[in-house]
Amino acid sequence: GEEVAQTPKHLVRGEGQKAKLYCAPIKGHSYVFWYQQVLKNEFKFLISFQNENVFDETGMPKERFSAKCLPNSPCSLEIQATKLEDSAVYFCASSQYPPRASAYEQYFGPGTRLTVT
Amino acid sequence: GQQVMQIPQYQHVQEGEDFTTYCNSSTTLSNIQWYKQRPGGHPVFLIQLVKSGEVKKQKRLTFQFGEAKKNSSLHITATQTTDVGTYFCAGRQASGGSYIPTFGRGTSLIVHP
């Protein structure tokens, strides 16, 4: 598609429950990025993929967070045993070119608002 | 690690006034990007600056990249209510570190009609 699609739009989980978020990048884009936005203005990079391979996972909390991008499937971000501080909007972005390329542009999806109660 | 500071955090202006947001990095950047996020929306890519001292214009928006490639600014001339939103810069380190740009905390622009 021409836009990054994210589902669900909203997700409510009780503390300790699992949460799974999905992202379909723009067709033809090889790079996918996940960000966590808390308090409206702070973006935290989590992980990125080049096709199905992890490109950069320096921001990923490894204990409870995992992510995959499998061929012919939406990418996913999973949080095991959610905590209150995981409440945030999770954005997925895709790009055709890698971050070091001069033509690099990220296109963001509408986000998934996760509320942990 | 790399830090990208953005000021001011908020800016209230009357419609028709100018607006500027500033972005400063603790390290030299290879490039810097600017995004706009409307309230309740998602970030939308505006522009990427790559060259030292580069200036680019998009209608009423002027983007500058500092000579030392450690700072950048976005200036909006004669703001309109449609300019309301949060403007983020995102800079990528010139050497070492992650390839992924680091986002500033954004400047929220409020335009009063």
Coordinates of N, CA and C in Angstrom, one line a residue:
Chain A
G1 N 0.8 -1.2 0.0 CA 0.0 0.0 0.0 C 0.9 1.3 0.0
E2 N 0.2 2.4 -0.1 CA 0.9 3.7 -0.1 C 1.1 4.3 1.2
E3 N 0.5 3.7 2.2 CA 0.7 4.2 3.6 C 1.1 3.1 4.5
V4 N 1.8 3.4 5.6 CA 2.1 2.5 6.6 C 0.8 2.2 7.4
A5 N 0.5 0.9 7.6 CA -0.7 0.6 8.3 C -0.3 0.0 9.6
Q6 N -1.0 0.4 10.7 CA -0.8 -0.2 12.0 C -2.1 -0.6 12.6
T7 N -2.1 -1.8 13.2 CA -3.2 -2.3 14.0 C -2.8 -2.9 15.3
P8 N -3.6 -2.9 16.3 CA -4.9 -2.1 16.3 C -4.6 -0.6 16.5
K9 N -5.6 0.2 16.5 CA -5.5 1.6 16.8 C -5.3 1.9 18.3
H10 N -6.1 1.1 19.0 CA -6.0 1.2 20.5 C -5.9 -0.2 21.1
L11 N -5.2 -0.3 22.2 CA -5.1 -1.6 22.8 C -5.0 -1.4 24.3
V12 N -5.9 -2.1 25.0 CA -5.9 -1.9 26.5 C -5.5 -3.3 27.1
R13 N -4.5 -3.3 28.0 CA -4.1 -4.5 28.6 C -3.9 -4.3 30.1
G14 N -4.3 -5.4 30.9 CA -4.0 -5.3 32.3 C -2.6 -5.6 32.5
E15 N -2.0 -5.1 33.6 CA -0.6 -5.3 33.9 C -0.3 -6.8 34.0
G16 N 0.7 -7.2 33.3 CA 1.1 -8.6 33.2 C 0.6 -9.3 32.0
Q17 N -0.3 -8.7 31.3 CA -0.8 -9.4 30.1 C 0.1 -9.1 28.9
K18 N -0.1 -9.9 27.8 CA 0.7 -9.7 26.6 C 0.1 -8.7 25.7
A19 N 0.9 -8.0 25.0 CA 0.4 -7.1 23.9 C 1.1 -7.3 22.6
K20 N 0.4 -7.3 21.5 CA 1.0 -7.6 20.2 C 0.5 -6.5 19.3
L21 N 1.4 -5.8 18.6 CA 1.1 -4.7 17.7 C 1.6 -5.1 16.3
Y22 N 0.9 -4.6 15.3 CA 1.2 -5.0 13.9 C 1.5 -3.8 13.1
C23 N 2.3 -4.0 12.1 CA 2.7 -2.9 11.2 C 2.9 -3.5 9.8
A24 N 2.3 -2.9 8.8 CA 2.5 -3.2 7.4 C 3.2 -2.1 6.7
P25 N 4.4 -2.2 6.3 CA 5.1 -1.1 5.7 C 4.6 -0.8 4.3
I26 N 5.0 0.4 3.8 CA 4.7 0.7 2.4 C 5.3 -0.3 1.5
K27 N 4.5 -0.7 0.5 CA 5.0 -1.7 -0.5 C 6.3 -1.2 -1.1
G28 N 7.3 -2.1 -1.1 CA 8.6 -1.7 -1.7 C 9.6 -1.1 -0.7
H29 N 9.1 -0.8 0.5 CA 10.1 -0.3 1.5 C 10.7 -1.5 2.3
S30 N 12.0 -1.5 2.3 CA 12.7 -2.6 2.9 C 13.0 -2.4 4.4
Y31 N 12.9 -1.2 4.8 CA 13.3 -0.9 6.2 C 12.1 -0.5 7.1
V32 N 12.0 -1.1 8.2 CA 10.9 -0.9 9.2 C 11.5 -0.5 10.5
F33 N 10.9 0.5 11.1 CA 11.4 1.0 12.4 C 10.2 1.1 13.4
W34 N 10.5 0.8 14.6 CA 9.5 0.9 15.7 C 10.0 1.9 16.7
Y35 N 9.1 2.8 17.1 CA 9.3 3.9 18.1 C 8.3 3.8 19.1
Q36 N 8.7 4.2 20.3 CA 7.7 4.4 21.4 C 7.7 5.9 21.8
Q37 N 6.4 6.4 21.8 CA 6.3 7.9 22.1 C 5.5 8.0 23.4
V38 N 6.2 8.4 24.4 CA 5.6 8.6 25.7 C 5.4 10.1 26.0
L39 N 4.5 10.5 26.8 CA 4.3 11.9 27.2 C 4.2 12.8 26.0
K40 N 3.7 12.3 24.9 CA 3.4 13.1 23.7 C 4.7 13.5 22.9
N41 N 5.7 13.9 23.6 CA 6.8 14.5 22.9 C 8.1 13.7 22.9
E42 N 8.2 12.6 23.5 CA 9.5 11.9 23.5 C 9.5 10.7 22.7
F43 N 10.3 10.6 21.7 CA 10.4 9.4 20.8 C 11.5 8.6 21.2
K44 N 11.3 7.3 21.5 CA 12.3 6.4 21.8 C 12.4 5.3 20.7
F45 N 13.6 5.2 20.0 CA 13.8 4.2 19.0 C 13.9 2.9 19.7
L46 N 13.2 1.9 19.1 CA 13.2 0.5 19.7 C 14.1 -0.4 18.9
I47 N 13.6 -0.6 17.6 CA 14.3 -1.6 16.8 C 14.0 -1.3 15.3
S48 N 14.9 -1.7 14.4 CA 14.6 -1.6 13.0 C 15.0 -2.9 12.3
F49 N 14.4 -3.1 11.1 CA 14.6 -4.3 10.3 C 14.9 -3.9 8.9
Q50 N 15.8 -4.7 8.3 CA 15.9 -4.6 6.8 C 15.4 -5.9 6.3
N51 N 14.2 -5.8 5.7 CA 13.4 -7.0 5.3 C 13.2 -7.8 6.6
E52 N 13.5 -9.1 6.7 CA 13.3 -9.8 7.9 C 14.4 -9.9 8.9
N53 N 15.5 -9.1 8.5 CA 16.7 -9.1 9.4 C 16.7 -7.9 10.3
V54 N 17.1 -8.1 11.6 CA 17.3 -7.0 12.5 C 18.4 -6.1 12.0
F55 N 18.1 -4.8 11.8 CA 19.1 -3.9 11.4 C 19.8 -3.2 12.5
D56 N 19.0 -2.8 13.5 CA 19.5 -2.1 14.7 C 18.5 -2.4 15.8
E57 N 19.0 -2.9 16.9 CA 18.1 -3.1 18.1 C 18.6 -2.5 19.3
T58 N 19.3 -1.4 19.2 CA 20.0 -0.7 20.3 C 19.0 -0.2 21.3
G59 N 17.8 0.1 20.9 CA 16.8 0.7 21.8 C 15.9 -0.3 22.4
M60 N 16.0 -1.5 22.1 CA 15.1 -2.6 22.5 C 15.3 -3.1 23.9
P61 N 14.3 -2.9 24.8 CA 14.4 -3.6 26.1 C 14.2 -5.1 25.9
K62 N 15.3 -5.8 26.1 CA 15.3 -7.2 25.6 C 14.5 -8.1 26.5
E63 N 14.2 -7.7 27.8 CA 13.6 -8.7 28.7 C 12.2 -9.0 28.3
R64 N 11.4 -8.0 27.9 CA 10.0 -8.3 27.7 C 9.5 -7.9 26.2
F65 N 10.4 -7.3 25.5 CA 10.0 -6.8 24.1 C 10.7 -7.7 23.1
S66 N 9.9 -8.1 22.1 CA 10.4 -8.8 20.9 C 9.7 -8.3 19.7
A67 N 10.4 -8.5 18.6 CA 9.8 -8.0 17.3 C 10.2 -8.9 16.2
K68 N 9.4 -9.0 15.2 CA 9.7 -9.8 14.0 C 9.2 -9.1 12.7
C69 N 9.8 -9.4 11.6 CA 9.3 -9.0 10.3 C 9.5 -10.2 9.4
L70 N 8.5 -11.0 9.2 CA 8.6 -12.2 8.4 C 8.1 -12.0 7.0
P71 N 8.6 -12.7 6.1 CA 8.1 -12.5 4.7 C 6.6 -12.7 4.5
N72 N 6.0 -11.8 3.7 CA 4.6 -12.0 3.4 C 3.7 -11.9 4.7
S73 N 4.1 -11.2 5.7 CA 3.3 -11.0 6.9 C 3.6 -9.6 7.4
P74 N 2.6 -9.0 8.2 CA 2.9 -7.8 8.8 C 4.0 -7.9 9.8
C75 N 4.8 -6.9 10.0 CA 5.8 -6.9 11.1 C 5.0 -6.9 12.4
S76 N 5.6 -7.3 13.5 CA 5.0 -7.3 14.8 C 5.9 -6.9 15.9
L77 N 5.3 -6.3 16.9 CA 6.1 -5.9 18.1 C 5.3 -6.5 19.3
E78 N 5.9 -7.3 20.1 CA 5.2 -8.0 21.2 C 5.8 -7.6 22.5
I79 N 5.0 -7.4 23.5 CA 5.4 -7.0 24.8 C 4.8 -8.1 25.7
Q80 N 5.7 -8.9 26.3 CA 5.3 -9.9 27.3 C 5.1 -9.2 28.7
A81 N 4.1 -9.6 29.4 CA 4.0 -9.1 30.8 C 4.1 -7.6 30.8
T82 N 3.1 -6.9 30.3 CA 3.2 -5.5 30.2 C 3.2 -4.9 31.6
K83 N 3.9 -3.7 31.6 CA 3.9 -2.9 32.8 C 3.3 -1.5 32.6
L84 N 2.9 -0.9 33.7 CA 2.3 0.4 33.5 C 3.1 1.4 32.7
E85 N 4.4 1.3 32.8 CA 5.3 2.3 32.1 C 5.4 2.0 30.6
D86 N 4.8 0.9 30.2 CA 4.7 0.6 28.7 C 3.6 1.3 28.0
S87 N 2.7 2.0 28.8 CA 1.7 2.8 28.2 C 2.3 3.9 27.3
A88 N 1.9 3.9 26.1 CA 2.5 4.9 25.1 C 1.9 4.7 23.8
V89 N 2.2 5.5 22.9 CA 1.8 5.3 21.5 C 3.1 4.7 20.8
Y90 N 2.8 3.6 20.1 CA 3.9 2.9 19.4 C 3.7 3.2 17.9
F91 N 4.8 3.8 17.4 CA 4.7 4.1 15.9 C 5.7 3.2 15.2
C92 N 5.2 2.8 14.0 CA 6.0 2.1 13.1 C 6.3 3.0 11.9
A93 N 7.5 2.9 11.3 CA 7.8 3.8 10.2 C 8.5 2.9 9.2
S94 N 8.4 3.2 7.9 CA 9.1 2.4 6.9 C 9.9 3.4 6.0
S95 N 10.9 2.9 5.4 CA 11.7 3.7 4.4 C 12.2 2.8 3.3
Q96 N 12.4 3.4 2.1 CA 12.9 2.6 1.0 C 14.4 2.5 1.1
Y97 N 15.0 3.5 1.7 CA 16.5 3.5 1.7 C 17.0 3.4 3.2
P98 N 18.2 3.0 3.4 CA 18.8 2.9 4.7 C 19.0 4.2 5.3
P99 N 19.1 4.3 6.7 CA 19.3 5.6 7.3 C 20.5 6.4 6.9
R100 N 21.6 5.7 6.4 CA 22.8 6.5 6.0 C 22.7 7.0 4.6
A101 N 21.6 6.7 3.9 CA 21.5 7.2 2.5 C 21.0 8.6 2.5
S102 N 21.4 9.4 1.5 CA 21.0 10.8 1.4 C 19.5 10.9 1.0
A103 N 19.0 9.9 0.4 CA 17.6 9.9 0.1 C 16.7 9.3 1.2
Y104 N 17.2 9.0 2.3 CA 16.5 8.4 3.4 C 15.3 9.3 3.9
E105 N 14.1 8.7 3.9 CA 13.0 9.4 4.4 C 12.1 8.3 5.2
Q106 N 11.7 8.7 6.3 CA 10.8 7.7 7.1 C 9.4 8.2 6.9
Y107 N 8.5 7.2 6.7 CA 7.1 7.4 6.6 C 6.4 6.7 7.8
F108 N 5.7 7.5 8.6 CA 5.2 6.9 9.9 C 3.8 6.4 9.6
G109 N 3.4 5.4 10.4 CA 2.0 4.9 10.5 C 1.3 5.7 11.5
P110 N 0.0 5.5 11.6 CA -0.9 6.3 12.5 C -0.6 5.9 14.0
G111 N 0.1 4.9 14.3 CA 0.4 4.5 15.7 C -0.7 3.6 16.3
T112 N -0.2 2.9 17.3 CA -1.1 2.1 18.2 C -0.9 2.7 19.6
R113 N -2.1 3.1 20.2 CA -2.1 3.6 21.6 C -2.3 2.4 22.5
L114 N -1.2 2.1 23.3 CA -1.3 1.0 24.3 C -1.5 1.6 25.6
T115 N -2.6 1.2 26.3 CA -2.8 1.6 27.7 C -2.8 0.3 28.6
V116 N -1.9 0.4 29.5 CA -1.8 -0.7 30.5 C -2.4 -0.3 31.8
T117 N -3.3 -1.0 32.3 CA -4.1 -0.6 33.5 C -3.7 -1.6 34.7
Chain B
G1 N 26.0 9.1 25.3 CA 25.5 8.9 23.9 C 25.1 10.3 23.4
Q2 N 24.7 10.2 22.1 CA 24.3 11.5 21.4 C 23.0 12.1 22.1
Q3 N 23.0 13.4 22.2 CA 21.8 14.1 22.7 C 21.4 15.2 21.7
V4 N 20.1 15.3 21.4 CA 19.6 16.3 20.5 C 18.6 17.1 21.4
M5 N 19.0 18.4 21.6 CA 18.2 19.3 22.4 C 17.4 20.2 21.4
Q6 N 16.1 20.4 21.8 CA 15.3 21.3 21.0 C 14.6 22.3 21.8
I7 N 14.7 23.6 21.4 CA 14.1 24.7 22.1 C 13.3 25.6 21.2
P8 N 12.3 26.3 21.6 CA 11.7 26.1 23.0 C 10.8 24.8 23.0
Q9 N 10.3 24.5 24.2 CA 9.4 23.3 24.3 C 8.0 23.7 23.7
Y10 N 7.6 24.9 24.0 CA 6.3 25.4 23.5 C 6.5 26.8 23.0
Q11 N 5.6 27.2 22.0 CA 5.7 28.5 21.5 C 4.2 28.9 21.2
H12 N 3.8 30.0 21.8 CA 2.5 30.6 21.4 C 2.7 31.8 20.5
V13 N 2.0 31.8 19.4 CA 2.1 33.0 18.6 C 0.7 33.4 18.1
Q14 N 0.6 34.7 17.7 CA -0.6 35.2 17.1 C -0.5 34.8 15.6
E15 N -1.6 34.5 15.0 CA -1.6 34.2 13.6 C -0.9 35.4 12.8
G16 N 0.0 35.1 11.9 CA 0.7 36.1 11.2 C 2.1 36.4 11.7
E17 N 2.3 36.0 13.0 CA 3.7 36.2 13.5 C 4.6 35.1 13.0
D18 N 5.9 35.3 13.2 CA 6.9 34.3 12.7 C 7.2 33.3 13.9
F19 N 7.7 32.2 13.6 CA 8.1 31.2 14.6 C 9.4 30.5 14.2
T20 N 10.2 30.3 15.2 CA 11.5 29.6 15.0 C 11.7 28.5 16.1
T21 N 12.1 27.3 15.7 CA 12.5 26.3 16.6 C 14.0 25.9 16.3
Y22 N 14.7 25.6 17.4 CA 16.1 25.4 17.3 C 16.5 24.0 17.8
C23 N 17.4 23.4 17.1 CA 17.8 22.0 17.4 C 19.4 22.0 17.6
N24 N 19.9 21.5 18.7 CA 21.3 21.5 19.0 C 21.7 20.1 19.3
S25 N 22.8 19.6 18.7 CA 23.3 18.3 19.0 C 24.6 18.4 19.8
S26 N 24.8 17.4 20.6 CA 26.1 17.3 21.4 C 27.2 16.8 20.5
T27 N 26.9 16.2 19.4 CA 27.9 15.7 18.5 C 27.7 16.2 17.1
T28 N 28.7 16.1 16.2 CA 28.5 16.5 14.8 C 27.6 15.5 14.1
L29 N 26.7 16.1 13.3 CA 25.7 15.3 12.6 C 26.1 15.0 11.2
S30 N 25.7 13.9 10.6 CA 25.8 13.7 9.2 C 24.7 14.3 8.4
N31 N 23.5 14.3 9.1 CA 22.3 14.9 8.5 C 21.3 15.2 9.6
I32 N 20.3 16.0 9.2 CA 19.3 16.2 10.2 C 17.9 16.3 9.4
Q33 N 16.9 15.7 10.0 CA 15.6 15.7 9.4 C 14.6 16.5 10.3
W34 N 13.6 17.0 9.7 CA 12.5 17.7 10.4 C 11.2 17.0 10.1
Y35 N 10.4 16.9 11.2 CA 9.1 16.3 11.1 C 8.1 17.2 11.7
K36 N 6.8 17.0 11.2 CA 5.7 17.8 11.9 C 4.7 16.7 12.3
Q37 N 4.2 16.9 13.6 CA 3.2 16.0 14.1 C 2.0 16.8 14.6
R38 N 0.9 16.7 13.9 CA -0.3 17.4 14.3 C -0.9 16.7 15.6
P39 N -1.6 17.5 16.4 CA -2.2 16.9 17.6 C -3.0 15.6 17.3
G40 N -2.7 14.5 18.0 CA -3.3 13.3 17.7 C -2.9 12.5 16.5
G41 N -1.9 13.1 15.8 CA -1.5 12.5 14.5 C -0.2 11.8 14.6
H42 N 0.4 11.5 13.5 CA 1.7 10.9 13.4 C 2.7 11.8 12.8
P43 N 4.0 11.6 13.0 CA 5.0 12.5 12.4 C 5.0 12.4 10.9
V44 N 5.1 13.5 10.3 CA 5.2 13.6 8.8 C 6.5 14.2 8.4
F45 N 7.2 13.5 7.6 CA 8.6 14.0 7.1 C 8.4 15.3 6.4
L46 N 9.3 16.2 6.8 CA 9.3 17.5 6.1 C 10.5 17.7 5.1
I47 N 11.7 17.4 5.7 CA 12.9 17.7 4.9 C 14.1 17.0 5.5
Q48 N 15.1 16.8 4.8 CA 16.4 16.3 5.3 C 17.5 17.3 4.8
L49 N 18.3 17.7 5.7 CA 19.5 18.6 5.4 C 20.8 17.8 5.6
V50 N 21.7 17.9 4.6 CA 22.9 17.1 4.6 C 24.2 17.9 4.6
K51 N 24.1 19.1 3.9 CA 25.4 19.8 3.7 C 25.6 20.9 4.8
S52 N 26.8 21.1 5.2 CA 27.1 22.2 6.1 C 26.6 23.5 5.6
G53 N 25.9 24.3 6.4 CA 25.4 25.6 6.0 C 24.3 25.6 5.1
E54 N 23.7 24.4 4.8 CA 22.6 24.3 3.9 C 21.3 25.1 4.3
V55 N 20.7 25.7 3.4 CA 19.4 26.4 3.6 C 18.4 25.9 2.6
K56 N 17.3 25.4 3.0 CA 16.2 25.0 2.1 C 14.9 25.6 2.5
K57 N 14.1 25.9 1.5 CA 12.8 26.6 1.7 C 11.7 25.7 1.1
Q58 N 10.6 25.7 1.9 CA 9.4 25.1 1.4 C 8.3 26.1 1.7
K59 N 7.9 26.9 0.8 CA 6.8 27.9 0.9 C 7.2 28.8 2.1
R60 N 6.5 28.8 3.2 CA 6.8 29.7 4.3 C 7.8 29.1 5.3
L61 N 8.3 27.9 5.0 CA 9.2 27.3 6.0 C 10.6 27.4 5.4
T62 N 11.5 27.8 6.3 CA 12.9 27.8 6.0 C 13.7 27.0 6.9
F63 N 14.5 26.1 6.4 CA 15.3 25.1 7.2 C 16.8 25.5 7.0
Q64 N 17.5 25.5 8.1 CA 19.0 25.7 8.1 C 19.7 24.7 8.8
F65 N 20.9 24.3 8.3 CA 21.8 23.4 8.9 C 23.1 24.2 9.2
G66 N 23.6 24.2 10.4 CA 24.7 25.0 10.8 C 26.0 24.6 10.1
E67 N 26.9 25.5 10.1 CA 28.2 25.3 9.4 C 29.0 24.2 10.1
A68 N 28.9 24.0 11.4 CA 29.6 23.0 12.1 C 28.7 21.7 12.1
K69 N 27.6 21.7 11.5 CA 26.7 20.5 11.5 C 26.4 20.0 12.9
K70 N 26.2 20.9 13.8 CA 25.8 20.5 15.1 C 24.4 21.2 15.5
N71 N 23.9 22.1 14.7 CA 22.7 22.7 15.0 C 21.9 23.0 13.7
S72 N 20.6 23.2 14.0 CA 19.7 23.4 12.8 C 18.5 24.2 13.3
S73 N 17.8 24.9 12.4 CA 16.6 25.6 12.8 C 15.6 25.5 11.7
L74 N 14.3 25.7 12.2 CA 13.2 25.7 11.3 C 12.5 27.1 11.6
H75 N 12.3 27.8 10.6 CA 11.6 29.1 10.7 C 10.3 29.1 9.8
I76 N 9.2 29.5 10.5 CA 8.0 29.7 9.7 C 7.6 31.2 9.7
T77 N 7.4 31.7 8.5 CA 7.1 33.1 8.3 C 5.5 33.2 8.3
A78 N 5.0 34.2 8.9 CA 3.6 34.5 8.9 C 2.8 33.2 9.2
T79 N 2.8 32.8 10.4 CA 2.2 31.5 10.8 C 0.7 31.6 10.5
Q80 N 0.1 30.4 10.2 CA -1.3 30.2 10.0 C -1.8 29.1 11.0
T81 N -3.1 29.1 11.2 CA -3.6 28.1 12.2 C -3.3 26.7 11.7
T82 N -3.1 26.5 10.4 CA -2.8 25.1 9.9 C -1.3 24.7 10.3
D83 N -0.6 25.6 10.8 CA 0.8 25.3 11.2 C 0.9 24.7 12.6
V84 N -0.3 24.7 13.3 CA -0.3 24.1 14.6 C 0.2 22.7 14.6
G85 N 1.0 22.3 15.6 CA 1.5 21.0 15.7 C 2.9 21.0 16.5
T86 N 3.5 19.8 16.6 CA 4.8 19.7 17.2 C 5.8 19.4 16.1
Y87 N 6.9 20.2 16.1 CA 7.9 20.1 15.1 C 9.1 19.4 15.8
F88 N 9.5 18.3 15.2 CA 10.7 17.5 15.7 C 11.8 17.6 14.7
C89 N 13.0 17.7 15.3 CA 14.2 17.4 14.5 C 14.7 16.0 14.9
A90 N 15.5 15.4 14.0 CA 16.1 14.1 14.2 C 17.4 14.1 13.5
G91 N 18.5 13.9 14.3 CA 19.8 14.0 13.8 C 20.6 12.7 13.9
R92 N 21.3 12.4 12.8 CA 22.1 11.2 12.8 C 23.6 11.5 13.0
Q93 N 24.2 10.8 14.0 CA 25.6 11.0 14.3 C 26.5 10.8 13.1
A94 N 27.5 11.7 13.0 CA 28.4 11.6 11.8 C 29.3 10.4 11.9
S95 N 29.7 10.0 13.1 CA 30.6 8.9 13.2 C 30.3 8.1 14.5
G96 N 30.5 6.8 14.3 CA 30.2 5.9 15.5 C 28.7 5.9 15.8
G97 N 28.3 5.2 16.8 CA 26.9 5.2 17.2 C 26.0 4.6 16.2
S98 N 24.7 4.8 16.4 CA 23.7 4.1 15.6 C 23.5 4.9 14.3
Y99 N 23.1 4.2 13.3 CA 22.6 4.8 12.1 C 21.3 5.5 12.3
I100 N 20.6 5.2 13.3 CA 19.2 5.7 13.5 C 19.3 7.1 14.0
P101 N 18.6 8.0 13.4 CA 18.5 9.4 13.9 C 18.0 9.5 15.3
T102 N 18.5 10.4 16.1 CA 18.0 10.7 17.5 C 17.0 11.8 17.4
F103 N 15.8 11.7 17.9 CA 14.8 12.7 17.9 C 15.0 13.7 19.1
G104 N 14.8 15.0 18.8 CA 14.7 16.0 19.8 C 13.3 15.8 20.4
R105 N 13.0 16.6 21.5 CA 11.8 16.4 22.2 C 10.7 17.3 21.6
G106 N 11.0 18.0 20.5 CA 10.0 18.7 19.8 C 9.7 20.1 20.3
T107 N 9.1 20.9 19.5 CA 8.6 22.2 19.9 C 7.1 22.3 19.4
S108 N 6.3 22.5 20.4 CA 4.8 22.5 20.1 C 4.5 24.0 19.8
L109 N 3.9 24.2 18.6 CA 3.5 25.5 18.1 C 2.0 25.6 18.3
I110 N 1.6 26.7 19.0 CA 0.2 27.0 19.2 C 0.0 28.3 18.5
V111 N -0.9 28.4 17.6 CA -1.2 29.6 16.8 C -2.6 30.1 17.2
H112 N -2.6 31.3 17.7 CA -3.9 31.9 18.1 C -4.5 32.8 17.0
P113 N -5.7 32.5 16.6 CA -6.3 33.3 15.5 C -6.6 34.8 15.9

